[in-house]
Amino acid sequence: MTQSKDPRREDLIRKFTPIEVEEELDFTNILVSILSFSSMIFKNKWFAWASLVGTISGFLDGKAQTSISQGNLTNIIMSGVAFVVMYTPIIFPQKISESPK
């Protein structure tokens, strides 16, 4: 069964116009990204904890569907790497062998 265009119903055919959504910048995510990368580079535990809290709050706010694409996954990985770099020597201390004198 094929459909043919009815010239009497031209007024019922509406042209499709996509909805325009204005993307607003997520300044919290930008700040958390800066904190997570700087915590890994400078080994600052306060930056790491702040970025972890900010990342978790980014997951828990209303934008959970887009949070992974906005970099929250990267932020949590960088915070995790910073924690491993900072706290692994404390958990597993290295044994320093003393040279005989």
Tab-separated table of C-alpha atoms in Angstrom, residues 4-91:
chain	number	residue	atom	x	y	z
A	4	SER	CA	0.121	9.565	-2.198
A	5	LYS	CA	0.269	13.247	-1.450
A	6	ASP	CA	-3.150	14.817	-1.138
A	7	PRO	CA	-3.101	18.387	-2.534
A	8	ARG	CA	-6.138	19.301	-0.455
A	9	ARG	CA	-4.252	18.742	2.823
A	10	GLU	CA	-1.189	20.962	2.269
A	11	ASP	CA	-1.977	23.026	5.361
A	12	LEU	CA	-1.774	19.946	7.599
A	13	ILE	CA	1.799	19.175	6.620
A	14	ARG	CA	4.186	21.005	8.918
A	15	LYS	CA	7.853	21.347	8.289
A	16	PHE	CA	10.035	19.695	10.913
A	17	THR	CA	12.029	22.125	13.028
A	18	PRO	CA	14.375	20.612	15.608
A	19	ILE	CA	14.279	21.947	19.138
A	20	GLU	CA	17.280	24.107	19.908
A	21	VAL	CA	18.788	23.505	23.308
A	22	GLU	CA	21.280	25.994	24.668
A	23	GLU	CA	24.178	24.192	26.266
A	24	GLU	CA	25.364	25.977	29.356
A	25	LEU	CA	28.887	25.575	30.611
A	26	ASP	CA	29.307	23.332	33.613
A	27	PHE	CA	31.737	25.373	35.698
A	28	THR	CA	31.717	22.815	38.508
A	29	ASN	CA	32.953	20.128	36.143
A	30	ILE	CA	35.688	22.430	34.839
A	31	LEU	CA	36.843	23.166	38.397
A	32	VAL	CA	36.750	19.478	39.315
A	33	SER	CA	38.786	18.636	36.199
A	34	ILE	CA	41.424	21.193	37.158
A	35	LEU	CA	41.510	19.861	40.726
A	36	SER	CA	41.775	16.221	39.660
A	37	PHE	CA	44.620	16.817	37.213
A	38	SER	CA	46.503	19.118	39.578
A	39	SER	CA	46.085	16.631	42.437
A	40	MET	CA	47.784	14.006	40.324
A	41	ILE	CA	50.559	16.315	39.160
A	42	PHE	CA	51.307	18.077	42.460
A	43	LYS	CA	50.368	15.146	44.761
A	44	ASN	CA	48.059	17.365	46.793
A	45	LYS	CA	45.640	15.320	48.893
A	46	TRP	CA	43.228	18.232	49.432
A	47	PHE	CA	42.784	18.712	45.691
A	48	ALA	CA	42.233	14.963	45.306
A	49	TRP	CA	39.557	14.821	48.001
A	50	ALA	CA	37.831	17.952	46.667
A	51	SER	CA	37.813	16.567	43.128
A	52	LEU	CA	36.455	13.231	44.356
A	53	VAL	CA	33.628	14.950	46.241
A	54	GLY	CA	32.904	17.178	43.236
A	55	THR	CA	32.865	14.206	40.888
A	56	ILE	CA	30.480	12.256	43.098
A	57	SER	CA	28.194	15.274	43.368
A	58	GLY	CA	28.354	15.572	39.571
A	59	PHE	CA	27.138	11.995	39.282
A	60	LEU	CA	24.367	12.558	41.806
A	61	ASP	CA	22.909	15.772	40.422
A	62	GLY	CA	20.252	15.732	37.744
A	63	LYS	CA	22.680	15.269	34.851
A	64	ALA	CA	23.607	11.633	35.430
A	65	GLN	CA	22.964	10.697	31.795
A	66	THR	CA	25.455	13.194	30.412
A	67	SER	CA	27.966	13.159	33.258
A	68	ILE	CA	30.133	10.426	31.755
A	69	SER	CA	30.403	12.240	28.446
A	70	GLN	CA	31.244	15.481	30.252
A	71	GLY	CA	34.345	14.030	31.860
A	72	ASN	CA	33.250	12.849	35.286
A	73	LEU	CA	34.611	9.394	34.513
A	74	THR	CA	37.983	10.918	33.640
A	75	ASN	CA	37.914	13.010	36.816
A	76	ILE	CA	37.230	10.021	39.030
A	77	ILE	CA	40.018	8.029	37.338
A	78	MET	CA	42.485	10.892	37.813
A	79	SER	CA	41.461	11.281	41.456
A	80	GLY	CA	41.921	7.538	41.947
A	81	VAL	CA	45.379	7.640	40.384
A	82	ALA	CA	46.278	10.569	42.641
A	83	PHE	CA	45.122	8.615	45.710
A	84	VAL	CA	47.165	5.583	44.658
A	85	VAL	CA	50.255	7.714	44.082
A	86	MET	CA	49.876	9.513	47.414
A	87	TYR	CA	48.706	6.745	49.742
A	88	THR	CA	50.477	3.631	48.396
A	89	PRO	CA	53.825	4.515	50.043
A	90	ILE	CA	51.968	4.957	53.347
A	91	ILE	CA	50.132	1.630	53.091
